[in-house]
Amino acid sequence: MAPTSLAPDQAHARLHELTVIDVRTHGEYASGHIAGAHNIPLDHLDTAVPVLKSAAERGDLVMVCASGARSAQACATLTAHGIPAATLTGGTIAWSRHGHDLHRATDARGVWPMDRQVRFVAGSLILAGLAVGQRRAAARWLSVGVAGGLVYSAVSGSCAMARVLAKLPLNQPRATDLDATLAALATMGQ
């Protein structure tokens, strides 16, 4: 079963009947998400499979991230477990470009979206490699390595740096947040 996708306007029209799962980091979710979306970061998705299987039996799931890349990965993971899910085409970026509101938590910490975090860290490492490389030529290899990683990321559609950054404390949900999300999903529609 191939994952399907929903355009922002299609998802908006069906929002009342969809279970929206936002697979971005907790910080990204807090900085702006679709109202009613449940936050289950992509690296915690395997923990949520039983609850998501139950939720999918009650109604359609739509997976959301910033651009659609991580939600497509989430759909592939769920499909491997026999759980049908759609992805929001273009993610929350496209959602807001189509004029739909994003809900922001009152305690949002202002965490940057993951792509912005990656660009900042990669750019900083490249600049550091070039600057230190003025005195120690071997330091330029840091810039070469990061640049090569960015090219590989673009070609493969995966990003090792994003996976590492997602593990930082500011991008992690508190255990109680994830537990509460899973409990809310488990009791929906009962």
PDB file of C-alpha atoms in Angstrom:
ATOM      1  CA  MET A   1       0.000   0.000   0.000  1.00  0.00           C
ATOM      2  CA  ALA A   2       1.601   3.215  -1.209  1.00  0.00           C
ATOM      3  CA  PRO A   3       1.378   6.294   0.985  1.00  0.00           C
ATOM      4  CA  THR A   4      -1.059   8.906  -0.233  1.00  0.00           C
ATOM      5  CA  SER A   5      -0.780  12.631   0.071  1.00  0.00           C
ATOM      6  CA  LEU A   6      -3.222  15.415   0.765  1.00  0.00           C
ATOM      7  CA  ALA A   7      -2.835  18.973  -0.475  1.00  0.00           C
ATOM      8  CA  PRO A   8      -3.241  21.632   2.241  1.00  0.00           C
ATOM      9  CA  ASP A   9      -6.708  22.653   1.045  1.00  0.00           C
ATOM     10  CA  GLN A  10      -7.867  19.006   0.894  1.00  0.00           C
ATOM     11  CA  ALA A  11      -6.606  18.379   4.424  1.00  0.00           C
ATOM     12  CA  HIS A  12      -8.161  21.619   5.686  1.00  0.00           C
ATOM     13  CA  ALA A  13     -11.566  20.620   4.287  1.00  0.00           C
ATOM     14  CA  ARG A  14     -11.341  17.217   6.009  1.00  0.00           C
ATOM     15  CA  LEU A  15      -9.639  18.374   9.221  1.00  0.00           C
ATOM     16  CA  HIS A  16     -12.681  17.507  11.352  1.00  0.00           C
ATOM     17  CA  GLU A  17     -12.451  13.833  10.306  1.00  0.00           C
ATOM     18  CA  LEU A  18      -8.652  13.391  10.256  1.00  0.00           C
ATOM     19  CA  THR A  19      -6.266  12.470  13.030  1.00  0.00           C
ATOM     20  CA  VAL A  20      -3.286  14.753  12.463  1.00  0.00           C
ATOM     21  CA  ILE A  21       0.112  13.517  13.660  1.00  0.00           C
ATOM     22  CA  ASP A  22       2.948  16.069  13.609  1.00  0.00           C
ATOM     23  CA  VAL A  23       6.287  14.225  13.418  1.00  0.00           C
ATOM     24  CA  ARG A  24       8.544  17.244  13.948  1.00  0.00           C
ATOM     25  CA  THR A  25      10.581  17.754  17.093  1.00  0.00           C
ATOM     26  CA  HIS A  26       8.790  19.054  20.164  1.00  0.00           C
ATOM     27  CA  GLY A  27      10.353  22.493  19.785  1.00  0.00           C
ATOM     28  CA  GLU A  28       9.296  22.791  16.146  1.00  0.00           C
ATOM     29  CA  TYR A  29       5.779  21.639  17.030  1.00  0.00           C
ATOM     30  CA  ALA A  30       5.513  24.236  19.814  1.00  0.00           C
ATOM     31  CA  SER A  31       6.596  27.007  17.458  1.00  0.00           C
ATOM     32  CA  GLY A  32       3.579  26.412  15.187  1.00  0.00           C
ATOM     33  CA  HIS A  33       1.372  23.419  14.353  1.00  0.00           C
ATOM     34  CA  ILE A  34      -2.016  22.582  12.877  1.00  0.00           C
ATOM     35  CA  ALA A  35      -4.693  22.992  15.543  1.00  0.00           C
ATOM     36  CA  GLY A  36      -5.583  19.624  17.026  1.00  0.00           C
ATOM     37  CA  ALA A  37      -2.384  17.935  15.802  1.00  0.00           C
ATOM     38  CA  HIS A  38      -0.757  15.367  18.057  1.00  0.00           C
ATOM     39  CA  ASN A  39       3.032  15.586  18.361  1.00  0.00           C
ATOM     40  CA  ILE A  40       4.907  12.312  17.974  1.00  0.00           C
ATOM     41  CA  PRO A  41       8.458  13.097  16.816  1.00  0.00           C
ATOM     42  CA  LEU A  42       9.707  10.880  14.005  1.00  0.00           C
ATOM     43  CA  ASP A  43      12.374   9.259  16.185  1.00  0.00           C
ATOM     44  CA  HIS A  44       9.647   8.200  18.666  1.00  0.00           C
ATOM     45  CA  LEU A  45       7.258   6.839  16.027  1.00  0.00           C
ATOM     46  CA  ASP A  46       8.060   3.174  16.668  1.00  0.00           C
ATOM     47  CA  THR A  47       6.923   3.600  20.282  1.00  0.00           C
ATOM     48  CA  ALA A  48       3.570   4.904  19.049  1.00  0.00           C
ATOM     49  CA  VAL A  49       2.845   2.196  16.443  1.00  0.00           C
ATOM     50  CA  PRO A  50       0.274   0.277  18.535  1.00  0.00           C
ATOM     51  CA  VAL A  51      -1.645   3.453  19.393  1.00  0.00           C
ATOM     52  CA  LEU A  52      -1.468   4.699  15.793  1.00  0.00           C
ATOM     53  CA  LYS A  53      -2.733   1.349  14.507  1.00  0.00           C
ATOM     54  CA  SER A  54      -5.754   1.700  16.774  1.00  0.00           C
ATOM     55  CA  ALA A  55      -6.276   5.346  15.743  1.00  0.00           C
ATOM     56  CA  ALA A  56      -6.100   4.390  12.043  1.00  0.00           C
ATOM     57  CA  GLU A  57      -8.870   1.837  12.588  1.00  0.00           C
ATOM     58  CA  ARG A  58     -11.104   4.673  13.831  1.00  0.00           C
ATOM     59  CA  GLY A  59     -10.314   7.135  11.023  1.00  0.00           C
ATOM     60  CA  ASP A  60      -7.767   8.445   8.539  1.00  0.00           C
ATOM     61  CA  LEU A  61      -4.315   9.524   9.693  1.00  0.00           C
ATOM     62  CA  VAL A  62      -2.391  12.381   8.115  1.00  0.00           C
ATOM     63  CA  MET A  63       1.266  12.824   8.951  1.00  0.00           C
ATOM     64  CA  VAL A  64       2.702  16.364   9.035  1.00  0.00           C
ATOM     65  CA  CYS A  65       6.153  17.916   9.231  1.00  0.00           C
ATOM     66  CA  ALA A  66       7.634  21.202   8.026  1.00  0.00           C
ATOM     67  CA  SER A  67       8.101  20.329   4.347  1.00  0.00           C
ATOM     68  CA  GLY A  68       6.729  16.830   3.792  1.00  0.00           C
ATOM     69  CA  ALA A  69      10.020  14.898   3.875  1.00  0.00           C
ATOM     70  CA  ARG A  70       9.804  13.568   7.452  1.00  0.00           C
ATOM     71  CA  SER A  71       6.071  12.922   7.152  1.00  0.00           C
ATOM     72  CA  ALA A  72       6.771  10.808   4.047  1.00  0.00           C
ATOM     73  CA  GLN A  73       9.308   8.828   6.105  1.00  0.00           C
ATOM     74  CA  ALA A  74       6.686   8.420   8.827  1.00  0.00           C
ATOM     75  CA  CYS A  75       4.161   7.144   6.272  1.00  0.00           C
ATOM     76  CA  ALA A  76       6.707   4.605   5.025  1.00  0.00           C
ATOM     77  CA  THR A  77       7.307   3.414   8.588  1.00  0.00           C
ATOM     78  CA  LEU A  78       3.589   3.084   9.268  1.00  0.00           C
ATOM     79  CA  THR A  79       2.997   1.348   5.926  1.00  0.00           C
ATOM     80  CA  ALA A  80       5.645  -1.223   6.894  1.00  0.00           C
ATOM     81  CA  HIS A  81       3.497  -1.922   9.977  1.00  0.00           C
ATOM     82  CA  GLY A  82       0.323  -2.189   7.888  1.00  0.00           C
ATOM     83  CA  ILE A  83      -1.022   1.200   8.983  1.00  0.00           C
ATOM     84  CA  PRO A  84      -2.434   3.415   6.220  1.00  0.00           C
ATOM     85  CA  ALA A  85      -1.522   7.092   6.477  1.00  0.00           C
ATOM     86  CA  ALA A  86      -1.336  10.110   4.198  1.00  0.00           C
ATOM     87  CA  THR A  87       1.226  12.886   4.214  1.00  0.00           C
ATOM     88  CA  LEU A  88       0.449  16.597   4.036  1.00  0.00           C
ATOM     89  CA  THR A  89       2.018  17.804   0.788  1.00  0.00           C
ATOM     90  CA  GLY A  90       4.476  20.585   1.559  1.00  0.00           C
ATOM     91  CA  GLY A  91       3.966  20.275   5.318  1.00  0.00           C
ATOM     92  CA  THR A  92       3.237  23.197   7.598  1.00  0.00           C
ATOM     93  CA  ILE A  93       5.108  25.525   5.255  1.00  0.00           C
ATOM     94  CA  ALA A  94       2.575  24.865   2.480  1.00  0.00           C
ATOM     95  CA  TRP A  95      -0.269  24.842   5.025  1.00  0.00           C
ATOM     96  CA  SER A  96       0.483  28.410   6.112  1.00  0.00           C
ATOM     97  CA  ARG A  97       1.209  29.546   2.529  1.00  0.00           C
ATOM     98  CA  HIS A  98      -2.334  28.453   1.648  1.00  0.00           C
ATOM     99  CA  GLY A  99      -3.626  30.813   4.338  1.00  0.00           C
ATOM    100  CA  HIS A 100      -4.382  28.234   7.021  1.00  0.00           C
ATOM    101  CA  ASP A 101      -3.552  29.082  10.628  1.00  0.00           C
ATOM    102  CA  LEU A 102      -0.872  27.481  12.741  1.00  0.00           C
ATOM    103  CA  HIS A 103      -1.474  27.180  16.477  1.00  0.00           C
ATOM    104  CA  ARG A 104       1.399  28.281  18.689  1.00  0.00           C
ATOM    105  CA  ALA A 105       1.755  27.091  22.241  1.00  0.00           C
ATOM    106  CA  THR A 106       1.726  29.859  24.828  1.00  0.00           C
ATOM    107  CA  ASP A 107       4.964  28.466  26.260  1.00  0.00           C
ATOM    108  CA  ALA A 108       6.687  28.092  22.869  1.00  0.00           C
ATOM    109  CA  ARG A 109      10.416  28.392  23.315  1.00  0.00           C
ATOM    110  CA  GLY A 110      11.075  29.773  19.856  1.00  0.00           C
ATOM    111  CA  VAL A 111      12.980  26.724  18.621  1.00  0.00           C
ATOM    112  CA  TRP A 112      14.003  27.060  14.998  1.00  0.00           C
ATOM    113  CA  PRO A 113      12.645  24.621  12.414  1.00  0.00           C
ATOM    114  CA  MET A 114      15.013  21.696  11.791  1.00  0.00           C
ATOM    115  CA  ASP A 115      16.066  22.859   8.322  1.00  0.00           C
ATOM    116  CA  ARG A 116      17.105  26.220   9.792  1.00  0.00           C
ATOM    117  CA  GLN A 117      19.046  24.480  12.584  1.00  0.00           C
ATOM    118  CA  VAL A 118      20.859  22.351   9.983  1.00  0.00           C
ATOM    119  CA  ARG A 119      21.724  25.371   7.820  1.00  0.00           C
ATOM    120  CA  PHE A 120      23.050  27.263  10.857  1.00  0.00           C
ATOM    121  CA  VAL A 121      25.217  24.406  12.144  1.00  0.00           C
ATOM    122  CA  ALA A 122      26.485  23.417   8.684  1.00  0.00           C
ATOM    123  CA  GLY A 123      27.331  27.009   7.778  1.00  0.00           C
ATOM    124  CA  SER A 124      29.056  27.557  11.123  1.00  0.00           C
ATOM    125  CA  LEU A 125      31.145  24.391  10.729  1.00  0.00           C
ATOM    126  CA  ILE A 126      32.143  25.312   7.174  1.00  0.00           C
ATOM    127  CA  LEU A 127      33.153  28.827   8.243  1.00  0.00           C
ATOM    128  CA  ALA A 128      35.071  27.450  11.244  1.00  0.00           C
ATOM    129  CA  GLY A 129      36.906  24.977   8.999  1.00  0.00           C
ATOM    130  CA  LEU A 130      37.873  27.728   6.579  1.00  0.00           C
ATOM    131  CA  ALA A 131      38.918  30.161   9.337  1.00  0.00           C
ATOM    132  CA  VAL A 132      41.032  27.649  11.248  1.00  0.00           C
ATOM    133  CA  GLY A 133      42.277  26.352   7.887  1.00  0.00           C
ATOM    134  CA  GLN A 134      44.150  29.649   7.431  1.00  0.00           C
ATOM    135  CA  ARG A 135      46.577  28.474  10.132  1.00  0.00           C
ATOM    136  CA  ARG A 136      46.157  24.704   9.965  1.00  0.00           C
ATOM    137  CA  ALA A 137      45.433  23.431   6.476  1.00  0.00           C
ATOM    138  CA  ALA A 138      44.042  20.128   7.770  1.00  0.00           C
ATOM    139  CA  ALA A 139      41.081  22.007   9.314  1.00  0.00           C
ATOM    140  CA  ARG A 140      39.768  22.680   5.814  1.00  0.00           C
ATOM    141  CA  TRP A 141      38.751  19.031   5.682  1.00  0.00           C
ATOM    142  CA  LEU A 142      35.994  19.911   8.148  1.00  0.00           C
ATOM    143  CA  SER A 143      34.500  22.238   5.527  1.00  0.00           C
ATOM    144  CA  VAL A 144      34.925  19.613   2.819  1.00  0.00           C
ATOM    145  CA  GLY A 145      33.243  16.961   4.984  1.00  0.00           C
ATOM    146  CA  VAL A 146      30.268  19.138   5.891  1.00  0.00           C
ATOM    147  CA  ALA A 147      29.816  20.295   2.290  1.00  0.00           C
ATOM    148  CA  GLY A 148      29.960  16.673   1.112  1.00  0.00           C
ATOM    149  CA  GLY A 149      27.383  15.743   3.737  1.00  0.00           C
ATOM    150  CA  LEU A 150      25.058  18.482   2.494  1.00  0.00           C
ATOM    151  CA  VAL A 151      25.374  17.259  -1.093  1.00  0.00           C
ATOM    152  CA  TYR A 152      24.693  13.674   0.011  1.00  0.00           C
ATOM    153  CA  SER A 153      21.713  14.888   2.040  1.00  0.00           C
ATOM    154  CA  ALA A 154      20.220  16.625  -0.985  1.00  0.00           C
ATOM    155  CA  VAL A 155      20.745  13.602  -3.254  1.00  0.00           C
ATOM    156  CA  SER A 156      19.556  10.953  -0.777  1.00  0.00           C
ATOM    157  CA  GLY A 157      16.722  12.891   0.850  1.00  0.00           C
ATOM    158  CA  SER A 158      18.067  12.057   4.309  1.00  0.00           C
ATOM    159  CA  CYS A 159      20.054  14.196   6.709  1.00  0.00           C
ATOM    160  CA  ALA A 160      22.412  12.784   9.326  1.00  0.00           C
ATOM    161  CA  MET A 161      22.917  16.237  10.850  1.00  0.00           C
ATOM    162  CA  ALA A 162      19.158  16.631  11.374  1.00  0.00           C
ATOM    163  CA  ARG A 163      19.044  13.239  13.106  1.00  0.00           C
ATOM    164  CA  VAL A 164      21.839  14.363  15.453  1.00  0.00           C
ATOM    165  CA  LEU A 165      20.255  17.770  16.113  1.00  0.00           C
ATOM    166  CA  ALA A 166      16.891  16.124  16.837  1.00  0.00           C
ATOM    167  CA  LYS A 167      18.537  14.468  19.847  1.00  0.00           C
ATOM    168  CA  LEU A 168      19.381  17.818  21.483  1.00  0.00           C
ATOM    169  CA  PRO A 169      17.364  18.526  24.648  1.00  0.00           C
ATOM    170  CA  LEU A 170      15.613  21.558  23.125  1.00  0.00           C
ATOM    171  CA  ASN A 171      14.208  19.320  20.382  1.00  0.00           C
ATOM    172  CA  GLN A 172      13.073  16.541  22.711  1.00  0.00           C
ATOM    173  CA  PRO A 173       9.574  16.161  24.111  1.00  0.00           C
ATOM    174  CA  ARG A 174       9.336  15.702  27.825  1.00  0.00           C
ATOM    175  CA  ALA A 175       8.373  12.096  28.543  1.00  0.00           C
ATOM    176  CA  THR A 176       5.120  13.338  30.035  1.00  0.00           C
ATOM    177  CA  ASP A 177       4.271  15.137  26.770  1.00  0.00           C
ATOM    178  CA  LEU A 178       4.698  11.980  24.690  1.00  0.00           C
ATOM    179  CA  ASP A 179       2.861   9.852  27.254  1.00  0.00           C
ATOM    180  CA  ALA A 180      -0.029  12.336  27.339  1.00  0.00           C
ATOM    181  CA  THR A 181      -0.182  12.414  23.525  1.00  0.00           C
ATOM    182  CA  LEU A 182      -0.292   8.615  23.305  1.00  0.00           C
ATOM    183  CA  ALA A 183      -2.941   8.438  26.034  1.00  0.00           C
ATOM    184  CA  ALA A 184      -5.077  11.042  24.257  1.00  0.00           C
ATOM    185  CA  LEU A 185      -4.800   9.141  20.973  1.00  0.00           C
ATOM    186  CA  ALA A 186      -5.651   5.858  22.663  1.00  0.00           C
ATOM    187  CA  THR A 187      -8.889   7.265  24.139  1.00  0.00           C
ATOM    188  CA  MET A 188     -10.062   9.235  21.081  1.00  0.00           C
ATOM    189  CA  GLY A 189     -13.408   8.142  19.718  1.00  0.00           C
ATOM    190  CA  GLN A 190     -14.188   5.860  22.640  1.00  0.00           C
TER     191      GLN A 190
END
